[in-house]
PDB file of C-alpha atoms in Angstrom:
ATOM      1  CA  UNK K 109     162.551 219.664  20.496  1.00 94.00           C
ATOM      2  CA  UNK K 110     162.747 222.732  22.343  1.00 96.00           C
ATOM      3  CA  UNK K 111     165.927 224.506  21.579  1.00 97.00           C
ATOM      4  CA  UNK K 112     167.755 227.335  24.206  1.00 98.00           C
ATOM      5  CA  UNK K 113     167.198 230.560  22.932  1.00 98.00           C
ATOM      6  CA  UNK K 114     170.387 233.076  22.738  1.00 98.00           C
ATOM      7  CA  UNK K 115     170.285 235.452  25.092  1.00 98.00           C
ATOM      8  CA  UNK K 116     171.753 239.346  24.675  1.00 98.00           C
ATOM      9  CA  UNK K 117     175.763 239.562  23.998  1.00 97.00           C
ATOM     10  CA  UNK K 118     176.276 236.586  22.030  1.00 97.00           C
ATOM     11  CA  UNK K 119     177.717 237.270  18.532  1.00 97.00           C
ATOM     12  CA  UNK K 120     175.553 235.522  17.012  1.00 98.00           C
ATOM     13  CA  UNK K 121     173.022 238.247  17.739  1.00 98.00           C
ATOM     14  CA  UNK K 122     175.186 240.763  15.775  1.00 98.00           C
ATOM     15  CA  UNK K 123     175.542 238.792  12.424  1.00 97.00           C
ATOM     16  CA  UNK K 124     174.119 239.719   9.457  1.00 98.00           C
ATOM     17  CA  UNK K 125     172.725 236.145   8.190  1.00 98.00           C
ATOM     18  CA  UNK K 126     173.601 234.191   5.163  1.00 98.00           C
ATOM     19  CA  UNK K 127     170.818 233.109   2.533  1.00 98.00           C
ATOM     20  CA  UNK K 128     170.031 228.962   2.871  1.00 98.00           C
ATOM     21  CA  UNK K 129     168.498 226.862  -0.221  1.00 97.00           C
ATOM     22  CA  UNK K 130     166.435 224.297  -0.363  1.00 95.00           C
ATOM     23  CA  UNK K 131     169.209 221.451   0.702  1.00 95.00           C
ATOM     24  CA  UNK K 132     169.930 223.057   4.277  1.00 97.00           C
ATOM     25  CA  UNK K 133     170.863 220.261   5.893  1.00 97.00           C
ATOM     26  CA  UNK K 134     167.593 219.030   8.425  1.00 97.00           C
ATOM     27  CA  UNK K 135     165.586 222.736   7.897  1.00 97.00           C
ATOM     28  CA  UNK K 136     162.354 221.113   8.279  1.00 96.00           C
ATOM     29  CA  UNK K 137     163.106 219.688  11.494  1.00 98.00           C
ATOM     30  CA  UNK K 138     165.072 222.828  12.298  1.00 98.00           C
ATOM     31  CA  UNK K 139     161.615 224.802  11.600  1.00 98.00           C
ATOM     32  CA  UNK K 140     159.705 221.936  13.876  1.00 98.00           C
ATOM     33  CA  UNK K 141     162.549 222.873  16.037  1.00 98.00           C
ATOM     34  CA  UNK K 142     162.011 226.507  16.177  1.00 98.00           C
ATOM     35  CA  UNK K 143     158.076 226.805  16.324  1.00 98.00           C
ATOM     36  CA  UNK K 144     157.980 224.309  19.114  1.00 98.00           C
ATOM     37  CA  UNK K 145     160.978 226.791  21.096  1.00 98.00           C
ATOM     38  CA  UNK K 146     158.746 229.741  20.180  1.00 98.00           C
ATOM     39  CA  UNK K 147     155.531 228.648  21.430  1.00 97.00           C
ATOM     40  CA  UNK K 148     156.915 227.068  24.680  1.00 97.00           C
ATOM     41  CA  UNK K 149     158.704 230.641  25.336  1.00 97.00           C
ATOM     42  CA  UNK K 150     155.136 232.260  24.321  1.00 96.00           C
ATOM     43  CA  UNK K 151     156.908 234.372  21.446  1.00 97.00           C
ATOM     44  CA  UNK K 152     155.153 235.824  18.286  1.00 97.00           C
ATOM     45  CA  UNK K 153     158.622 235.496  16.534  1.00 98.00           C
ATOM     46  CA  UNK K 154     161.562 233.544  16.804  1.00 98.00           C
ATOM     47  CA  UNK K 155     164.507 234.276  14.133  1.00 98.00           C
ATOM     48  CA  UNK K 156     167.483 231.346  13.655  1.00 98.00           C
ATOM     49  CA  UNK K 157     169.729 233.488  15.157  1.00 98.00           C
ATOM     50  CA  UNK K 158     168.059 233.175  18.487  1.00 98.00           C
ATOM     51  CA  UNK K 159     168.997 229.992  18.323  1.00 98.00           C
ATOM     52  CA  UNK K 160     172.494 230.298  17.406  1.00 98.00           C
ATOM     53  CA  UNK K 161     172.229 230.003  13.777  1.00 98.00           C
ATOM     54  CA  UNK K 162     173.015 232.428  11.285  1.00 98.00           C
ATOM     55  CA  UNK K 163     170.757 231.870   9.145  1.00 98.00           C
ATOM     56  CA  UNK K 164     167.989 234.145   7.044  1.00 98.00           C
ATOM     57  CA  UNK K 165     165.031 232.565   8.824  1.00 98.00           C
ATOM     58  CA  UNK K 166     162.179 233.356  10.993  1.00 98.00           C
ATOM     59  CA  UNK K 167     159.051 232.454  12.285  1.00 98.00           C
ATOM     60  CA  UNK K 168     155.825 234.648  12.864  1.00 98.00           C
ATOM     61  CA  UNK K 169     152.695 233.660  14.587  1.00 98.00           C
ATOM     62  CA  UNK K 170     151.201 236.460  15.323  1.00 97.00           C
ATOM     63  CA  UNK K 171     147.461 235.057  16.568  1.00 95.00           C
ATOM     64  CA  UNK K 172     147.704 236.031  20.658  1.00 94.00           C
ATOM     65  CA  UNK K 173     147.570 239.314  19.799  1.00 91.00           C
ATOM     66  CA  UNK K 174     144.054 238.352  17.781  1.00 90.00           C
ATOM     67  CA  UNK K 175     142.753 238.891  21.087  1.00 87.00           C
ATOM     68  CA  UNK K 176     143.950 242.666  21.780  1.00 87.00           C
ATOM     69  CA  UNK K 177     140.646 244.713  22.605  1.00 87.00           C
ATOM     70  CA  UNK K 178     143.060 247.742  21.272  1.00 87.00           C
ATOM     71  CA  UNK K 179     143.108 246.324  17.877  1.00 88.00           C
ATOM     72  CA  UNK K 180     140.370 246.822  15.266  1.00 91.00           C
ATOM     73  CA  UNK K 181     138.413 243.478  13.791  1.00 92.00           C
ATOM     74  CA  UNK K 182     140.253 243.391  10.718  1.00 93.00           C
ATOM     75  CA  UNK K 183     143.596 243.543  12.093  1.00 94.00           C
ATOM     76  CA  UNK K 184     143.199 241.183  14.467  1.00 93.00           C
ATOM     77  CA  UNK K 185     140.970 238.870  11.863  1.00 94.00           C
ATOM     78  CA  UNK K 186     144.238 239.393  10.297  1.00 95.00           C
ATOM     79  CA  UNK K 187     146.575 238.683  12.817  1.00 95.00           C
ATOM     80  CA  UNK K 188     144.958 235.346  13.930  1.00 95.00           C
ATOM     81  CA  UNK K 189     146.037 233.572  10.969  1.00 95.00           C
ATOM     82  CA  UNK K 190     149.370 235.765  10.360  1.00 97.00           C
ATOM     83  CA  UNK K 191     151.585 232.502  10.964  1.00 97.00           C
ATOM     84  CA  UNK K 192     154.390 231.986   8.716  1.00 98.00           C
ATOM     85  CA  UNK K 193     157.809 230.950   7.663  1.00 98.00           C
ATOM     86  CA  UNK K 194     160.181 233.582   6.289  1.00 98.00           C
ATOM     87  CA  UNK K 195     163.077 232.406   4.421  1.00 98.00           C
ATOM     88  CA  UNK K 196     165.789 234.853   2.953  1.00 98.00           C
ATOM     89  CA  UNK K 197     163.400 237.564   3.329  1.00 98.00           C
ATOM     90  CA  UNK K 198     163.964 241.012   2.039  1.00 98.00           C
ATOM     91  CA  UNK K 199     162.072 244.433   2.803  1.00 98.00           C
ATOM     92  CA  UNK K 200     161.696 246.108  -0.387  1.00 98.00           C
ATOM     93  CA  UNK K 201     160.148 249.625   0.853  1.00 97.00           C
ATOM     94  CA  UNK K 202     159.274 250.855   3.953  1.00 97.00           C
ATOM     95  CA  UNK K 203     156.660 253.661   3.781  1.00 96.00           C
ATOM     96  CA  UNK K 204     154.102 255.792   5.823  1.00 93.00           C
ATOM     97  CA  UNK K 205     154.470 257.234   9.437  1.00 93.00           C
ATOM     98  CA  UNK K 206     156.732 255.799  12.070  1.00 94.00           C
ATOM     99  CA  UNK K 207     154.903 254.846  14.963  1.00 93.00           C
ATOM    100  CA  UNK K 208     155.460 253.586  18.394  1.00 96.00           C
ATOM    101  CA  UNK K 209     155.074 250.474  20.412  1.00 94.00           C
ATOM    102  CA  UNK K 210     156.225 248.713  23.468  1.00 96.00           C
ATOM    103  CA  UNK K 211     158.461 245.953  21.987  1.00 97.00           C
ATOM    104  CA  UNK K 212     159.848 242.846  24.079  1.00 97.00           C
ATOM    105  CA  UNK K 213     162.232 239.860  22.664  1.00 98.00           C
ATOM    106  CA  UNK K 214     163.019 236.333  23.190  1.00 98.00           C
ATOM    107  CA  UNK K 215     166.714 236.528  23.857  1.00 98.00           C
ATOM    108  CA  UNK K 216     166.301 240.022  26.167  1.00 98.00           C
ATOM    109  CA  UNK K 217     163.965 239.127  28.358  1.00 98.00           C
ATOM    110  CA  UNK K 218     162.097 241.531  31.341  1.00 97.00           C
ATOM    111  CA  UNK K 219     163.122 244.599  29.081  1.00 97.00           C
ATOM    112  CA  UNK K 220     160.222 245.715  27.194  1.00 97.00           C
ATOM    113  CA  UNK K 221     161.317 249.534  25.493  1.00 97.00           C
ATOM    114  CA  UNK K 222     158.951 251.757  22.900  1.00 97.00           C
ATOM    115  CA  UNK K 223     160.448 251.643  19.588  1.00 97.00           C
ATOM    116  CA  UNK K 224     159.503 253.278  16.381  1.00 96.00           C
ATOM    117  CA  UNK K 225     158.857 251.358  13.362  1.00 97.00           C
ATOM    118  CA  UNK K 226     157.462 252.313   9.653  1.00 96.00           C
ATOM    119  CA  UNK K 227     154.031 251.498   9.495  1.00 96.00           C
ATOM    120  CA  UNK K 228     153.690 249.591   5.968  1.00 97.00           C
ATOM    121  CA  UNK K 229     156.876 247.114   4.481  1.00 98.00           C
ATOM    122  CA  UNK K 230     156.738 245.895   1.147  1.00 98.00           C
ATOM    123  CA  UNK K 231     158.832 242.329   1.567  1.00 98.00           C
ATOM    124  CA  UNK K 232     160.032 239.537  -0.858  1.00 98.00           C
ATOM    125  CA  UNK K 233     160.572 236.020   0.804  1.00 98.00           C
ATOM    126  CA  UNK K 234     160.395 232.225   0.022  1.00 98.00           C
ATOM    127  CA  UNK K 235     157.852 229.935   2.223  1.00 97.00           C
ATOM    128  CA  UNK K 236     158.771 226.660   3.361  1.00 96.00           C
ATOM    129  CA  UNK K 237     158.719 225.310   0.016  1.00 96.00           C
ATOM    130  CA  UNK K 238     160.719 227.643  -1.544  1.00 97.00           C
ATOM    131  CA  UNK K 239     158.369 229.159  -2.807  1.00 97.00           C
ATOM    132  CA  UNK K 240     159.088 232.845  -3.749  1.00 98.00           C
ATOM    133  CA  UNK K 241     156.399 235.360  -2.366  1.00 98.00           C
ATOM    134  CA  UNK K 242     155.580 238.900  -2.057  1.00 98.00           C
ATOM    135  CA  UNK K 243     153.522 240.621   0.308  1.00 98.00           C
ATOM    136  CA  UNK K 244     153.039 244.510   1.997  1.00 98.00           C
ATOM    137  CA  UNK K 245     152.085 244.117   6.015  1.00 98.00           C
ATOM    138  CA  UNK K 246     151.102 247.002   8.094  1.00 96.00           C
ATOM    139  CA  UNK K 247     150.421 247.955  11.729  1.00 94.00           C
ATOM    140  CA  UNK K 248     151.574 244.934  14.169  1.00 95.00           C
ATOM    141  CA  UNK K 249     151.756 242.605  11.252  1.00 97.00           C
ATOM    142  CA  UNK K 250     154.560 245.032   9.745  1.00 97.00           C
ATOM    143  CA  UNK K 251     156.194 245.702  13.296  1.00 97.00           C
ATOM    144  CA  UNK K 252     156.817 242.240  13.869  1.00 97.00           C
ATOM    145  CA  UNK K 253     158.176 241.139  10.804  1.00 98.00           C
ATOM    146  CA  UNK K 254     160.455 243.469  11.457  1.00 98.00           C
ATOM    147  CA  UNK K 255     161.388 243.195  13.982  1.00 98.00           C
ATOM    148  CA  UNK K 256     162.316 239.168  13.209  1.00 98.00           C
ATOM    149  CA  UNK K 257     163.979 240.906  10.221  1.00 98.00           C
ATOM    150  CA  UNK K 258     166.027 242.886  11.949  1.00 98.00           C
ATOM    151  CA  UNK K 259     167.493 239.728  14.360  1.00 98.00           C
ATOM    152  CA  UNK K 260     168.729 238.831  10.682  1.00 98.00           C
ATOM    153  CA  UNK K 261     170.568 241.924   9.883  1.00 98.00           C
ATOM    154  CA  UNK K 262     172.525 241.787  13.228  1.00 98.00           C
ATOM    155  CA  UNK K 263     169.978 244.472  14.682  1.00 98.00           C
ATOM    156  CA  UNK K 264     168.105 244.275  18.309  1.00 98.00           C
ATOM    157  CA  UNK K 265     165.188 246.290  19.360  1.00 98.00           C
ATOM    158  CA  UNK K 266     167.944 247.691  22.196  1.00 97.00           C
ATOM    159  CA  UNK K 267     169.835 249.659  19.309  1.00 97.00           C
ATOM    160  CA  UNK K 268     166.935 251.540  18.349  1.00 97.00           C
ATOM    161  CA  UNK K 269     166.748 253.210  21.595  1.00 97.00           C
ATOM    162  CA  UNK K 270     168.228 256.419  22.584  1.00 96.00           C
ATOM    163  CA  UNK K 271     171.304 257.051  24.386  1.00 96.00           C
ATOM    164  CA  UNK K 272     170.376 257.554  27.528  1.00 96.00           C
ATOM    165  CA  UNK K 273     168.192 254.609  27.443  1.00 96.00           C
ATOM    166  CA  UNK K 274     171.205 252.345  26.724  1.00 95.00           C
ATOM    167  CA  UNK K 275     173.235 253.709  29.317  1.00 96.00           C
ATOM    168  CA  UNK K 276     169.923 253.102  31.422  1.00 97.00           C
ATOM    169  CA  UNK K 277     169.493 249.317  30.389  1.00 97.00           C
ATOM    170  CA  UNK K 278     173.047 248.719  29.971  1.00 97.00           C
ATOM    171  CA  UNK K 279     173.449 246.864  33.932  1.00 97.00           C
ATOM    172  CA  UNK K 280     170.129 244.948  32.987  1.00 97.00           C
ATOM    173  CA  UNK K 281     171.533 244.074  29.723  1.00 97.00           C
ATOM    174  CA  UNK K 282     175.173 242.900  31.616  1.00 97.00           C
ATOM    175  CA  UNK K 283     173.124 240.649  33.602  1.00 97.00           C
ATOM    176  CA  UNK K 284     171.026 239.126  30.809  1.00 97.00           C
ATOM    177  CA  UNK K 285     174.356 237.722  29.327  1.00 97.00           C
ATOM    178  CA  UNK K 286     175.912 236.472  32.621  1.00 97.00           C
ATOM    179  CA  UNK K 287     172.518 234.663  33.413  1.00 96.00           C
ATOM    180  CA  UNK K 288     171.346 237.067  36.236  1.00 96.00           C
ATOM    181  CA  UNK K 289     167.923 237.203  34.887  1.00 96.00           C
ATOM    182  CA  UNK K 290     164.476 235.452  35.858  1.00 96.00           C
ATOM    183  CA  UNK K 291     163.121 233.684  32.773  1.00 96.00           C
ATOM    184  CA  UNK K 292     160.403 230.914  32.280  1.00 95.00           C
ATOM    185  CA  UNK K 293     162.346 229.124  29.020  1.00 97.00           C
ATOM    186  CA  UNK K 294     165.788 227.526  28.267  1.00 96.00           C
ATOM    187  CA  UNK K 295     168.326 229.888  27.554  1.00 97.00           C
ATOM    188  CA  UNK K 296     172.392 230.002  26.204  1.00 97.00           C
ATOM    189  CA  UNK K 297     173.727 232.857  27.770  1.00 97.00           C
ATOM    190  CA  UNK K 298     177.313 233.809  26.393  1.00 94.00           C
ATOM    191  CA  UNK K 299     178.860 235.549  30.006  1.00 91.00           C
ATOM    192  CA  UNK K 300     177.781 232.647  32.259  1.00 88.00           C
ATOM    193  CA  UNK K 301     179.919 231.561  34.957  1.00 76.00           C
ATOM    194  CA  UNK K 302     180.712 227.772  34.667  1.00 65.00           C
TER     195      UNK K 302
END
């Protein structure tokens, strides 16, 4: 089922998430749930609380940008198959240079800003099974994941960006959460007008 994605200036967006375990009620369908939403909104990332819950989990599939000519083999050999289920995830270290790239999201949509980002994470997480896992990503596999990781802290790609930026976006980002926006996917937005 596809689910409507949160959009900017619900609180849900500004929660840090709680931890689940294995008996969350209906996660399997919820993760059904979610890829289906992501894929129909042609994300690389979808986090629970884009969908209203506040919960530590997100989804990466990172394989459209497989075909990025501006990519070298490996990464995007790497990124093709970089599809996979993050629960309670944890970055352990960040290291290396920060670098920048255009970044877009799900529940802001039409505003696409440069942010900076570390280039290497060393994370902790469970998989779908509960499975506990560790794992360092770098380049766009890093920059996604945390970005997702971030939409579980409370954080948005918007509050990396300078001052004047905000101020810049901040009539754009008004009309996101009243619903004044052109988007090709369902969407909750918290300001609408009944």
């Amino acid at each position: 089922m596809i689910l409507p994605i949160v959009a900017y200036g619900d609180p849900v967006l500004r929660k840090v998430a709680k931890d689940i375990t294995k008996d969350y009620p209906k996660l399997e369908e919820l993760i059904l749930n979610m890829k289906e939403t992501m894929k129909n909104a042609q994300g690389v990332g979808l986090a629970a609380p884009q969908i209203g819950k506040d919960i530590r989990l997100f989804l990466i599939d990172a394989s459209p940008f497989a075909e990025s000519d501006e990519l070298e083999e490996d990464e995007r050999n790497f990124l093709q198959d970089f599809n996979r289920i993050f629960i309670n995830a944890q970055i352990v270290e960040e290291e290396g240079d920060e670098w920048v790239f255009n970044e877009g999201c799900l529940s802001i949509p039409n505003i696409n800003e440069d942010v900076s980002r570390n280039e290497t994470i060393h994370i902790e997480y469970l998989d779908e099974h509960f499975e506990k896992k560790t794992d360092t990503l770098s380049g766009l596999a890093a920059r996604i994941f945390q970005h997702e990781y971030d939409h579980i802290e409370g954080i948005l790609f918007t509050d990396k960006l300078s001052s004047l930026k905000k101020r810049l976006l901040k009539k754009k980002l008004d009309n996101i959460s009243k619903g004044i926006v052109d988007v090709g996917y369902r969407m909750k937005f918290p300001k609408l007008k009944k």
